[in-house]
Amino acid sequence: MHLKTAAVGCLVASTAFAQDAFDEIVSKKDTKPSKSYAPGVDHPAYTPFDESQLTSAVVVEQFQDESASQNWKPSNAKKDDEFSYVGKWAFEEPSVLPGFDGDKGMVMKSPAAHHAISRKLPQPLDNTDKTLVLQYEVKLQKGLECGGAYVKLLSENEELHAEEFSSANPYQVMFGPDKCGSTNKVHFIIRRKSPVDGTYEEKHLTMPPPARLNKLTNLYTLIIHPDQQYEIRVNGKVIKSGSLLREGVLNPPLNPPKEIVDDSDVKPADWVDDKEIPDPEHAEKPADWDEDAPMFIPDPDVEKPADWDEDTPDYIDDPEAEKPIDWDDEEDGEWVAPQVKNPECQDHGCGPWEAPLIKNPDYKGKWVQPKIPNPDYKGEWQPRKIANPNYYEDSTPSNLEPIGAIGLELWTMQSDILFDNFYLGHSVEEAEQFANATFVPKLKIETAEEEALAPPPTPKKDRKQYESALDFFRDDPLGYITEVYRVFILNFSINAKQAVIDQPIPAFFFGIAAVLVMGLMFGTLNVILYFMQKFASRQQQPTGKAPIKTAKDDADSTGKTTSSSKSSSAAKRRA
């Protein structure tokens, strides 16, 4: 594997105090992480790349000698008299899936901590009418659940040299992986200054590609060409590219709108924006319109069954029920026997008979005056637009302001994130040459290490090869459908909009399935809630009291005290 230019077609030192602080935060010699090599995997000694070959580079960092400890300065920035960045750094070899023997990198050592470190450039980088190339390696030795591994190219200014590096330092470009929760992306942000009012605005790549989250070394490359084309490469492959000038690539847009809404514009008083008006020819309700007619009426065609006995109650007092021994009429109220189904009504109906209801053919509901199109309708009013006083056209976003340093200002929950082999310069060919000599052979060793340590693979059934999708469907319809939706879900997780455009049929049926599943879930939930409510209502019904429609209740309407009212009265007396 080699990184080639043809991939485009594929789509000084610090103060004594700062140095002492660095020695506390960064261990230059004593840090030796435990490591073990898989049997049968060769780990040759690392030979540093000859940096003199990279004539277009402004910074090349391999972290192999003492100069790294002098070049990279951890931040001693404070907030409320406390250090803002307590995360520790170290120069050490990787302990997980190592590559070359003796190949060191710069490692974030502290979990759940803020880290900040920076390196000043030997001279400010001026990218006017030039290609910008930022390339570096990231190795997530303990994975990444929540944290960043991105890099900032800091703006050259007096504060950069007079103050400690922090999040307050302005930058020109931010690039690199970031992961937390469901968010997983490779940041690409440029800060642009408005020539009108002098304010800066961060322009984010609208649809950033996902970061690689394995424990191998991964190479991230950002290229900004002077023709305003950009490329994002991961491990040498172009995974995102396009024009910075294209609408929708950056958010907020690179250029503000030419016209804006006039806030002083007011809708005219005589503006008519009602599409419809009441029909003047039907201003009154028709004489035969009965608003009071019920929606349902008793079915006139149904007659009471001949054996229906309205004089016999459907429920009677349980003859086997007895008043509890500990029942106190004064305290608990009058005891009422529970009701049971009348055994005389097992074969026919009892109690008051009512005909079933049917829809009333004469029902019309409330009368509403009909509407007609408004002849005076002018459409929806919109305020006029005026020229944007803050409009400007940024046609050369690749012409960044001078860059004075590389900065890493990061929060991470996982420790042991390793950075290595930085290249910052103006030559794509040099960056590829550097990566071919360092990253490519390193990744080959790490991959062999990973394969040697991996458990034996589970035997899988050989997949049949088909000449066409139709042959696949005819031979294995279920397998074909499963494969189609597997590919759709994978593409949907990467770019939902494009997946729907590329695979409209799976998207349609997937949407229907999602609606059906949601409907089934809510329906099941409603059934569960219904039975829970029924169960709760039964539990709340007193054991020794009758249902609502009983002879006792009829007696209560004549003035007889019920058990509930007596119980309430007794409670008041006790109070």
Coordinates of C-alpha atoms in Angstrom, one line a residue, residues 463-484:
R463 CA -21.2 -17.0 0.2
K464 CA -22.4 -17.8 -3.2
Q465 CA -21.5 -15.4 -6.0
Y466 CA -24.3 -14.3 -8.3
E467 CA -24.0 -12.7 -11.8
S468 CA -26.9 -10.3 -11.1
A469 CA -29.2 -9.1 -8.3
L470 CA -32.1 -10.9 -10.0
D471 CA -30.2 -14.2 -9.8
F472 CA -29.6 -13.5 -6.1
F473 CA -33.3 -12.8 -5.5
R474 CA -34.4 -15.9 -7.3
D475 CA -32.1 -18.2 -5.4
D476 CA -32.5 -16.7 -1.9
P477 CA -35.3 -14.0 -1.7
L478 CA -34.9 -13.6 2.1
G479 CA -31.1 -13.3 1.9
Y480 CA -31.4 -10.8 -0.9
I481 CA -33.8 -8.6 1.0
T482 CA -31.7 -8.9 4.1
E483 CA -28.6 -7.8 2.2
V484 CA -30.3 -4.9 0.6

